[in-house]
Short mmCIF file of C-alpha atoms and ligand atoms in Angstrom, two decimals:
data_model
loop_
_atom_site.label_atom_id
_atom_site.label_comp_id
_atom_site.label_asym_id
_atom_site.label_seq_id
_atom_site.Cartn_x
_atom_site.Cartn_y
_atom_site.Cartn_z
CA UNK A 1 -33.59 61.34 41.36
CA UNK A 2 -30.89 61.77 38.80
CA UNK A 3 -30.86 64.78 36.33
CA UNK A 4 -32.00 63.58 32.77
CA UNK A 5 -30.01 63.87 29.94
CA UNK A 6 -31.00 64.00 26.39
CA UNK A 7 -28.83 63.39 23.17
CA UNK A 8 -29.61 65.39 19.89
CA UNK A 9 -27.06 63.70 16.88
CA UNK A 10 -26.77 65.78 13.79
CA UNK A 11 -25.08 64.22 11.50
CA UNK A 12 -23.37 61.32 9.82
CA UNK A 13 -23.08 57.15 11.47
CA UNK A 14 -19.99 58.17 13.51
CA UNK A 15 -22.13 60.26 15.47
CA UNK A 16 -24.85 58.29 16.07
CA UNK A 17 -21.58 55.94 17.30
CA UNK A 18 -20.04 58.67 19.60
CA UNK A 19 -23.38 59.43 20.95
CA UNK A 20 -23.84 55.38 21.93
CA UNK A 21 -20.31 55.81 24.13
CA UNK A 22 -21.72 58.61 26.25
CA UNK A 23 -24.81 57.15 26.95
CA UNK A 24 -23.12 53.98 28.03
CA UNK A 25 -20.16 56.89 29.92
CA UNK A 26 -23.29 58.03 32.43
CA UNK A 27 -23.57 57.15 35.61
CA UNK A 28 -25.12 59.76 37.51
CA UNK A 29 -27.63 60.67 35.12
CA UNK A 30 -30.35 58.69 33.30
CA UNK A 31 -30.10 58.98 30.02
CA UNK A 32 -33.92 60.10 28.19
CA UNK A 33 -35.65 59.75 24.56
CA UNK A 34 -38.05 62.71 24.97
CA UNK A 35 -36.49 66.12 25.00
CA UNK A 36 -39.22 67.76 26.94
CA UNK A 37 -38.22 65.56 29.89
CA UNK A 38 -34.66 66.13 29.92
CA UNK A 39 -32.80 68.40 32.41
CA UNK A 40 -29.58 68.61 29.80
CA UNK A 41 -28.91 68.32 26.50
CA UNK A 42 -26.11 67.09 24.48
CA UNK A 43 -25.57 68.70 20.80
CA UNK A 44 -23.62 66.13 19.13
CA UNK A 45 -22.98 68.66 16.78
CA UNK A 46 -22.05 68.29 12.43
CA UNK A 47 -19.94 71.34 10.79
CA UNK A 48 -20.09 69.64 7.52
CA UNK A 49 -21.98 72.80 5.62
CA UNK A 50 -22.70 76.50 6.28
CA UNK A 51 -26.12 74.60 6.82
CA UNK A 52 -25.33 72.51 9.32
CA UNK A 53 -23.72 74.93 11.24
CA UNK A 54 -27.07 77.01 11.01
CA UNK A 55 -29.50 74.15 11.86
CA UNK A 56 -27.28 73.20 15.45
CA UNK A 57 -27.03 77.06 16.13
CA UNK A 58 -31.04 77.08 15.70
CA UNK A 59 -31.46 74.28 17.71
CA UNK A 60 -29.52 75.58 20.69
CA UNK A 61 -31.55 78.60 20.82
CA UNK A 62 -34.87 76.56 21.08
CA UNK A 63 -33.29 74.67 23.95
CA UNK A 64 -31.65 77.86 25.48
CA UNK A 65 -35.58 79.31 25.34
CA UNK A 66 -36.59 76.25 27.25
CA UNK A 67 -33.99 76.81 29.54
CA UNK A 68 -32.52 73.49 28.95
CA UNK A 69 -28.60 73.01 30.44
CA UNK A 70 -26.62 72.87 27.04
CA UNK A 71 -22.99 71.06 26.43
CA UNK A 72 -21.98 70.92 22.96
CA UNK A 73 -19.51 68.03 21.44
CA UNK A 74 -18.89 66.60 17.85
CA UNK A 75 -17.30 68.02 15.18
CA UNK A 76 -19.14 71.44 15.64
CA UNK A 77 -17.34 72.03 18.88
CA UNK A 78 -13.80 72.25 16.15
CA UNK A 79 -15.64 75.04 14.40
CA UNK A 80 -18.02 76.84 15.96
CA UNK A 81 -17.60 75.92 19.89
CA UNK A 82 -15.25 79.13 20.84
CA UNK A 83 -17.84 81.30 19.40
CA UNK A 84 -20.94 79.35 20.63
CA UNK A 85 -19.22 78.95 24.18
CA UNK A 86 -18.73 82.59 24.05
CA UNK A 87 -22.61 83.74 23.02
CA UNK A 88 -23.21 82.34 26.86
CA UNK A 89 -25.66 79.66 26.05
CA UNK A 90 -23.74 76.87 26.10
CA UNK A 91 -22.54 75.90 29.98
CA UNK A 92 -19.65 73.08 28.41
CA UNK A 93 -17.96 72.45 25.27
CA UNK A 94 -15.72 69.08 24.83
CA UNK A 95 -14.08 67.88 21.49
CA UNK A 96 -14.96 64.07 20.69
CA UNK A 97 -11.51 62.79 22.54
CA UNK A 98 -13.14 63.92 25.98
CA UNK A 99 -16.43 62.13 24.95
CA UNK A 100 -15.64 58.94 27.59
CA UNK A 101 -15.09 62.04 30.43
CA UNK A 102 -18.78 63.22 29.83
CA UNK A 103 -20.19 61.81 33.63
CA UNK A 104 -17.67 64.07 35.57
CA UNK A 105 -17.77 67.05 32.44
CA UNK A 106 -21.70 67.39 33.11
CA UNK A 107 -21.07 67.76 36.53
CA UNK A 108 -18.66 70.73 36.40
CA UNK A 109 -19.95 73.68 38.67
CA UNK A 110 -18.04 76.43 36.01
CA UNK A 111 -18.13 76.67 32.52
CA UNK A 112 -15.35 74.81 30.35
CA UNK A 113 -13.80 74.96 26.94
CA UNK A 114 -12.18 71.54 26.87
CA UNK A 115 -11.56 70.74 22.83
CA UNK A 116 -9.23 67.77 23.64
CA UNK A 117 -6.96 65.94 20.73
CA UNK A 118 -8.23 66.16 17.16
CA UNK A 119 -5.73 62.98 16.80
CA UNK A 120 -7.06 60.76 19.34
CA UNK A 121 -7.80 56.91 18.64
CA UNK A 122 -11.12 56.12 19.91
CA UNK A 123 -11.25 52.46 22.51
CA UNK A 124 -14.75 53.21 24.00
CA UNK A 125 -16.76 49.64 23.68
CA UNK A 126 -20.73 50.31 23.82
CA UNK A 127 -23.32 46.77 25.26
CA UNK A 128 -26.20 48.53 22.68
CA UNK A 129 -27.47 50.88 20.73
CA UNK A 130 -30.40 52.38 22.19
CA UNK A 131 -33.56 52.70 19.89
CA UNK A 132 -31.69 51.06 17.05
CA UNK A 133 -32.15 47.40 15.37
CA UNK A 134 -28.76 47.49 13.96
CA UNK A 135 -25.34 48.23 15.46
CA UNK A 136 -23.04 51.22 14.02
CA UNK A 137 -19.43 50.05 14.33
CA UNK A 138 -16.78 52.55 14.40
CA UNK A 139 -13.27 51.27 13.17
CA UNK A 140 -12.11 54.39 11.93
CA UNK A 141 -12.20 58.09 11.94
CA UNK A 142 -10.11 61.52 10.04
CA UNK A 143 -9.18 61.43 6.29
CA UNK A 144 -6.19 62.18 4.32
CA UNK A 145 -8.11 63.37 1.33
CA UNK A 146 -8.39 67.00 0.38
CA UNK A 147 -11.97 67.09 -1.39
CA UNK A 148 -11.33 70.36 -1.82
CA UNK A 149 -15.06 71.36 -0.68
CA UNK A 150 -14.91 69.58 2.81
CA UNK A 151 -13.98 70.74 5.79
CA UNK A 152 -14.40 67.41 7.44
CA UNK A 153 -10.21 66.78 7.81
CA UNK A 154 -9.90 69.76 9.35
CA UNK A 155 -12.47 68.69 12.22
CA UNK A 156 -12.11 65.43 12.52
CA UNK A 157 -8.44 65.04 12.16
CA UNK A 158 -5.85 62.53 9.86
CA UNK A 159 -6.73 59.13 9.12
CA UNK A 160 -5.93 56.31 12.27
CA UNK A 161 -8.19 53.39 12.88
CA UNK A 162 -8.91 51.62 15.99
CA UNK A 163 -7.34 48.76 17.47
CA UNK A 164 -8.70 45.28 15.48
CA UNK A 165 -8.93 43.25 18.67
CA UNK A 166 -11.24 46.28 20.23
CA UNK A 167 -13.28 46.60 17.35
CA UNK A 168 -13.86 42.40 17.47
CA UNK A 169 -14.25 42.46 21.10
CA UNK A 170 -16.90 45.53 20.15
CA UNK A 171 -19.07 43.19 17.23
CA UNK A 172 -18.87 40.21 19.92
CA UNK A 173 -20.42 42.01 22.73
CA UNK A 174 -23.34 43.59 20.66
CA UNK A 175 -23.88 40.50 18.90
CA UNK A 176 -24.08 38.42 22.30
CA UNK A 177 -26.76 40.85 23.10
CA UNK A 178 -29.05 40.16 19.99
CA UNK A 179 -27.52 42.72 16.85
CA UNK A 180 -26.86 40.42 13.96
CA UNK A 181 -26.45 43.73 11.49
CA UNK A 182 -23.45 45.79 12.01
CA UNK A 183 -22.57 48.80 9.44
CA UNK A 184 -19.38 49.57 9.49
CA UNK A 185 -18.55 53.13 9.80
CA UNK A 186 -15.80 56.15 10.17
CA UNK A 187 -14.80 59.78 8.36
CA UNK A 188 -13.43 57.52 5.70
CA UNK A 189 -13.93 54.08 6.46
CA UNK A 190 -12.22 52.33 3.42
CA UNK A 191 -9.32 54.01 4.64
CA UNK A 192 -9.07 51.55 7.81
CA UNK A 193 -6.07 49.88 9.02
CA UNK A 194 -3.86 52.10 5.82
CA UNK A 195 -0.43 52.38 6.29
CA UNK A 196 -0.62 49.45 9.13
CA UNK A 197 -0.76 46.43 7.25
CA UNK A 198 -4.65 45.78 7.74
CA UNK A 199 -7.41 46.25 5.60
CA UNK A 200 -11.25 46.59 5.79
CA UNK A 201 -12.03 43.13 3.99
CA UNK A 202 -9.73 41.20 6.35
CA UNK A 203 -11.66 42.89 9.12
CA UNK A 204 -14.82 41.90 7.74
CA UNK A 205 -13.72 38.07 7.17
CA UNK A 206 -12.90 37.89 11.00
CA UNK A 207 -15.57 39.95 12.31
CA UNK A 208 -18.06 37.18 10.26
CA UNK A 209 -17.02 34.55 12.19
CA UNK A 210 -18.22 36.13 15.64
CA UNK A 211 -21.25 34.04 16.54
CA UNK A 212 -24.71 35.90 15.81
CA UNK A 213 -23.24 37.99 12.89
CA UNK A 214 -25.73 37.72 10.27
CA UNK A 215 -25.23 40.93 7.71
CA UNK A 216 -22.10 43.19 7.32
CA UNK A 217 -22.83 46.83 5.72
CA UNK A 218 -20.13 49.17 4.82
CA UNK A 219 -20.48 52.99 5.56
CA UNK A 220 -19.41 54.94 2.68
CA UNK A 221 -16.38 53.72 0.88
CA UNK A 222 -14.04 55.61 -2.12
CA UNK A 223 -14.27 53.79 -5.94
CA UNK A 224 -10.14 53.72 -5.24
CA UNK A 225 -10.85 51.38 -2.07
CA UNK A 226 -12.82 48.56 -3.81
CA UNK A 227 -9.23 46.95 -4.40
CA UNK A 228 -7.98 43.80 -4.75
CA UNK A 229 -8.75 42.49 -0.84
CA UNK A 230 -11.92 44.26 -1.43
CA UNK A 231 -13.26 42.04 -4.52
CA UNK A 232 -12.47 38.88 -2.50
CA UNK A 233 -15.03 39.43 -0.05
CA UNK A 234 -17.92 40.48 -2.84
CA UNK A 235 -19.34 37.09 -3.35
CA UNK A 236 -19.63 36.55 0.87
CA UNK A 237 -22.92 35.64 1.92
CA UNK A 238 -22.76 38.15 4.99
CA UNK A 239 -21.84 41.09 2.64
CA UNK A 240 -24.92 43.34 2.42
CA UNK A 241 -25.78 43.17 -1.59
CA UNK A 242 -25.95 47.04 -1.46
CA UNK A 243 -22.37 48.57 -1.87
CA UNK A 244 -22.75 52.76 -1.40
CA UNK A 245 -19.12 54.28 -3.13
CA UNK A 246 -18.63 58.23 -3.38
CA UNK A 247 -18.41 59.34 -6.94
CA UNK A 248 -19.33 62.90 -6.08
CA UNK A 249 -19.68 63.84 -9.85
CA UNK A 250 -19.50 62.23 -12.85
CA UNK A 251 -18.46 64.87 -14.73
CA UNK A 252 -14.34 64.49 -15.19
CA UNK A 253 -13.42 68.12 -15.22
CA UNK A 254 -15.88 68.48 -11.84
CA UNK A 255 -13.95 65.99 -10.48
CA UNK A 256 -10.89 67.75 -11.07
CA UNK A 257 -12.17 71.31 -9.50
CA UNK A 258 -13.62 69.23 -6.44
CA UNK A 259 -10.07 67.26 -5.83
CA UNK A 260 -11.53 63.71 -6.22
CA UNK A 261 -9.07 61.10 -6.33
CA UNK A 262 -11.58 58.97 -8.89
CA UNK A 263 -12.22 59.48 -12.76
CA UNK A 264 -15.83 58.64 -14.81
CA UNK A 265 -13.51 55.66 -16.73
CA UNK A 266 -12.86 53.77 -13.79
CA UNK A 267 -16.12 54.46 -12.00
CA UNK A 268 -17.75 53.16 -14.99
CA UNK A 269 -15.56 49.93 -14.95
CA UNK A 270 -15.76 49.71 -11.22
CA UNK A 271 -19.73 49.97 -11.25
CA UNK A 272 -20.16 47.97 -14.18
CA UNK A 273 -18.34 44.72 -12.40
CA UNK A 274 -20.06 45.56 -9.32
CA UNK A 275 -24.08 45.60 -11.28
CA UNK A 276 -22.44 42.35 -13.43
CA UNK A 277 -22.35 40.69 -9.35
CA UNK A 278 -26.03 41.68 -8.47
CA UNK A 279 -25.41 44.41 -6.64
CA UNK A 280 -27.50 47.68 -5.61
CA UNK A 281 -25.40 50.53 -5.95
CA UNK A 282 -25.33 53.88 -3.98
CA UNK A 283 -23.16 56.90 -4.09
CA UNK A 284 -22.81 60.24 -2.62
CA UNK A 285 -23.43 63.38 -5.41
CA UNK A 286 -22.63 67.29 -5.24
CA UNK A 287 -25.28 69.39 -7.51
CA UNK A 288 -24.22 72.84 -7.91
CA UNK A 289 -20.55 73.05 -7.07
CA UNK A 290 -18.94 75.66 -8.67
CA UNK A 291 -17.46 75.15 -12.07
CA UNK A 292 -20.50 73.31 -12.83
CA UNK A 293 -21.26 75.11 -16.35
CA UNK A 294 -24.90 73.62 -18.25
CA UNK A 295 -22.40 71.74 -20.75
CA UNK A 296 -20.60 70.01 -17.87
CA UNK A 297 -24.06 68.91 -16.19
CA UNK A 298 -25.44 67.68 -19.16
CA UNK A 299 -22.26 65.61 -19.72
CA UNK A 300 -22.43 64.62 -16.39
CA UNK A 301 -26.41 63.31 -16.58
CA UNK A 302 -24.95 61.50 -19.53
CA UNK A 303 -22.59 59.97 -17.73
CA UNK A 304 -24.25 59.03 -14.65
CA UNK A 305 -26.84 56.83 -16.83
CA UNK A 306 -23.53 54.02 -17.45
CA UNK A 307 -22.95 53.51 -13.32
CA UNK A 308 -26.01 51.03 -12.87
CA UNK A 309 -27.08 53.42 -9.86
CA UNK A 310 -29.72 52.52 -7.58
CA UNK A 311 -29.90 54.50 -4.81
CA UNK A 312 -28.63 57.84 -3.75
CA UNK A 313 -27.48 60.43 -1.33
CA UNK A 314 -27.62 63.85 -3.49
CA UNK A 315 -26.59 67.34 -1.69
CA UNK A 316 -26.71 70.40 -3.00
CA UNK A 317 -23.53 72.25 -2.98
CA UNK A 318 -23.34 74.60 0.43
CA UNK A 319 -20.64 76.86 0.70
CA UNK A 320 -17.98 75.55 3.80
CA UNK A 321 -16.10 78.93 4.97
CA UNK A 322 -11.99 77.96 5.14
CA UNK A 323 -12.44 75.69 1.72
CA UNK A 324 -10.87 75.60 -1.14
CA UNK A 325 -13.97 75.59 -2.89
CA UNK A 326 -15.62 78.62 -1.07
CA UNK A 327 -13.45 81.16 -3.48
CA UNK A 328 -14.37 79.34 -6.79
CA UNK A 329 -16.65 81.04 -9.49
CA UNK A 330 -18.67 81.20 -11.17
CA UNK A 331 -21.02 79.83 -8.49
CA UNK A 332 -24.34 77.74 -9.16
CA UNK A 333 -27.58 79.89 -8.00
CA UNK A 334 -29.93 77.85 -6.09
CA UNK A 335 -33.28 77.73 -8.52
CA UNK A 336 -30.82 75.82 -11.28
CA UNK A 337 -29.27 73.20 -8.73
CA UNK A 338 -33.03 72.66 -7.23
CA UNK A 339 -33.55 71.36 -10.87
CA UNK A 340 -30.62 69.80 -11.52
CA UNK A 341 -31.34 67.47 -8.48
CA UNK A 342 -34.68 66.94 -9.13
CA UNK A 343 -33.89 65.24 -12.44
CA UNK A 344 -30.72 63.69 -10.88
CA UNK A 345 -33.40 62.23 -8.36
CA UNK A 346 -35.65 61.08 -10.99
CA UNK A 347 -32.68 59.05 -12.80
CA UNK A 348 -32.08 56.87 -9.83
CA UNK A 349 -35.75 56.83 -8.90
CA UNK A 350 -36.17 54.90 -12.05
CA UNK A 351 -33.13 52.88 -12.57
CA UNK A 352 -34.20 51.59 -8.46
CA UNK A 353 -37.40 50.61 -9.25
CA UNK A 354 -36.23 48.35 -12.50
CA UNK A 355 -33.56 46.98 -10.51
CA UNK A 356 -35.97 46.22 -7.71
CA UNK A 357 -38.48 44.55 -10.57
CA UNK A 358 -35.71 42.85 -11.85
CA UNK A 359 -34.57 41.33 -8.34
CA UNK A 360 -38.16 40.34 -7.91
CA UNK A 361 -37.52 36.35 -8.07
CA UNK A 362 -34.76 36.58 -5.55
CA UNK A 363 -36.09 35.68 -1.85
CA UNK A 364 -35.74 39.18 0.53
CA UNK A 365 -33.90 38.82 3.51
CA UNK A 366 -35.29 40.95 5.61
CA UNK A 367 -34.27 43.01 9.08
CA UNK A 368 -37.61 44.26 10.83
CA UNK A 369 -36.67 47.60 12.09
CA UNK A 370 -40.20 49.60 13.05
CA UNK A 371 -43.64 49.47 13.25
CA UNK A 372 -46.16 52.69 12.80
CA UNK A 373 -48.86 50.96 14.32
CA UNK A 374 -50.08 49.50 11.08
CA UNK A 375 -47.15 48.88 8.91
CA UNK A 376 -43.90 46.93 9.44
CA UNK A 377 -41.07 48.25 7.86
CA UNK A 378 -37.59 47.27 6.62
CA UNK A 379 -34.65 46.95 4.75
CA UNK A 380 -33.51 43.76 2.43
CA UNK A 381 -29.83 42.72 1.55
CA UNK A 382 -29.91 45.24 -1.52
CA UNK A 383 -31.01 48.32 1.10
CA UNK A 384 -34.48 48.88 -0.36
CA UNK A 385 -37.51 49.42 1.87
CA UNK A 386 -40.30 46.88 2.29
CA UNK A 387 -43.58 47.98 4.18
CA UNK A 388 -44.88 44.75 5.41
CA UNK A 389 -48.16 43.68 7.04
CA UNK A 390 -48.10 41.08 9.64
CA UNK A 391 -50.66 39.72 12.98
CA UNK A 392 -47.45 38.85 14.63
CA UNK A 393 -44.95 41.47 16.56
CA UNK A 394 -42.00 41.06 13.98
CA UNK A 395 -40.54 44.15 14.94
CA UNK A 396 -36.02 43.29 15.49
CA UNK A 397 -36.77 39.82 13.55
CA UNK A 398 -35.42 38.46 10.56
CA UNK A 399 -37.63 37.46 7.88
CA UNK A 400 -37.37 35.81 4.69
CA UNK A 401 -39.91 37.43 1.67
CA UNK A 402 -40.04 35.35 -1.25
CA UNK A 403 -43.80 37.04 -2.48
CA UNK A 404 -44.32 40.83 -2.19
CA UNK A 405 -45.34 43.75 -4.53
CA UNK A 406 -42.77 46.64 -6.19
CA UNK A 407 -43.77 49.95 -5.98
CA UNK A 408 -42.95 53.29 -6.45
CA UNK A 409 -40.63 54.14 -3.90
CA UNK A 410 -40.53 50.22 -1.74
CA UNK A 411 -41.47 46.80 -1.90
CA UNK A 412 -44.78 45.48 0.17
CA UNK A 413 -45.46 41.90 1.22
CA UNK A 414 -48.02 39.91 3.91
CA UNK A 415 -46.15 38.00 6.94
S1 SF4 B 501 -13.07 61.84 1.36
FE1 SF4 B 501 -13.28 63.98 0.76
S2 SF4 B 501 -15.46 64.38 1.17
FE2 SF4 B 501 -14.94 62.55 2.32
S3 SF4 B 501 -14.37 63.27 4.39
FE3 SF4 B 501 -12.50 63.08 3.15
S4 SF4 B 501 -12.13 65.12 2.30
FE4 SF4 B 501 -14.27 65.03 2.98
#
């Protein structure tokens, strides 16, 4: 009987993509979906925030108690795996670049420290994605910017993207077996093919003519990206109708203490054209960084009311030893950024549901992703959720909603 192994992913889309390439790496072990059943455990470890580092040390413990074998891998193993290694719990740490050496790594009689290239360009080609009704598709990986709260250059290395023909040959296979949704993602994805004469939009025009590709999604892409090869693509009917673009702040002189490479002029501008197109908008926002004075957040919550905003991905400023940031004052305490995001929150709770009311006479194309045993639930071209109730298993099908209901938080409709 092989020895079961099960993966825990913290973290961001590239993960969940690295975690895909080891499953498909093992042969000698079977991989599981139930922890309690598992013989080892991968921590595909994040190192993104003090917090993060705290929740994967946690986590080890627990499986330590259970006396689970432990190997630990992502971008934790850059920042914490000497130490972690060192504590005894953990029998094997490997940086990502050893990731495709995981079958022969697991069965290593001593314990190894094997960290690997933080430079490496990733060729691994995965046949699915296990548990998942759309396919993660990593073209890229590092950064070159210096946000100067992240740590996330330091960990996962300087911006290279993978080989075009691999990345095709990747969307082909997947979409012969049955994905027709494919996000795109990486560390900075809109930072693909810089430097080498390709670009993400050119990528996306040939991946769209792989038979079976239905809906392209893009990760998480910088207001600076959304350039001229960019805007020819925005009226493509495989384009997801949802673009999600980092602002961070929209406060100017927080921009300038965080190192952001965009400006609240040109996001507004940038927005604006994108909300003129039909488009649900998403961004990435730090409450709480330092700097961030009562004036500048109330400027700020000004601000933020011209980007057209629809959905969002708010995090509270955490504190990444080895940053910039981590020395600035005077810092935010805890009780005023839990308020600030709460009426952040509320903002884009609002302006969602008024976009989704507005929307409401255009048909929802629909990807089926789960059902709860009552409810069917998923997402529509603009990434909102619909709860749907159906007598037929429509769970991985594609479904087109002209009538449903808007509600507080997601749509609802009969199939
Ligand atoms: S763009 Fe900024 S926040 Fe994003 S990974 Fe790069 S340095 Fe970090």
């Amino acid at each position: 009987m092989k020895p079961k192994v099960y993966f825990k992913t913290f973290g961001c889309r590239t993960n969940l993509f690295d975690s895909q390439v080891m499953m498909s790496a093992l042969s000698d072990y079977e991989v599981t979906e139930d922890e309690s059943q598992a013989d080892i455990v991968i921590v595909n470890s994040c190192t993104v925030t003090n917090g993060a580092d705290v929740s994967v040390r946690g986590y080890i413990n627990q499986m330590d108690k259970q006396g689970k074998k432990l190997f630990l891998t992502g971008c934790g193993a850059h920042t914490k795996g000497e130490s972690l290694f060192g504590a005894g719990k953990i029998q094997g740490v490997f940086g990502p670049s050893e990731k495709m050496k995981i079958n022969t790594l697991l069965s290593r009689e001593s314990r190894f420290y094997e960290i690997g290239d933080l430079n490496y360009i990733d060729d691994a080609i995965v046949d699915e994605f296990v548990g998942k009704s759309r396919a993660f598709i990593k073209i890229q990986e590092g950064c070159n910017f210096r946000c100067s709260y992240c740590i996330i250059p330091f960990v996962r290395g300087d911006a290279r993207s993978m080989d075009e023909a691999k990345i095709l040959e990747q969307v082909q296979r997947l979409a012969s077996n049955g994905f027709g949704e494919f996000v795109l993602t990486g560390t900075n994805v809109g930072s693909y093919g810089q430097g080498e004469g390709r670009n993400i939009a050119e990528l996306m025009k040939k991946m769209s003519l792989i038979r079976g590709v239905r809906r392209i999604r893009v990760g998480s892409l910088e207001p600076i990206q959304i350039n001229e090869s960019f805007r020819e693509i925005l009226d493509e009917s495989w384009l997801e109708r949802h673009l999600h673009i980092a602002i961070q702040h929209s406060s100017d002189e927080m921009l300038r203490l965080m190192n952001r490479r965009n400006r609240h002029k040109s996001d507004v501008e940038l927005f604006g054209m994108l909300s003129e197109k039909g488009f649900a908008l998403g961004t990435d926002f730090i409450v709480g960084h330092p700097g961030e004075s009562e004036a500048l957040w109330s400027e700020a919550m000004e601000n933020i009311r011209n980007l057209h905003l629809t959905h969002i991905h708010p995090f509270t400023y955490s504190k990444r030893d080895g940053t910039p940031s981590a020395t600035m004052k005077p810092e935010v305490n805890g009780a005023v950024s839990a308020q600030r995001m709460s009426e952040l929150n509320g903002i884009i709770d609002s302006n969602n549901r008024r976009f989704r009311e507005k929307m409401q006479n255009i048909p929802l194309e629909v990807l089926v992703e789960s059902f709860d045993g009552e409810y069917y639930t998923g997402y529509d071209q603009f990434f909102n959720k619909i709860i749907i109730r159906s007598n037929e298993d429509i769970t991985g099908e594609w479904i087109t909603l002209e009538h449903y209901g808007v509600y507080d938080e997601y749509n609802m409709a009969k199939f």
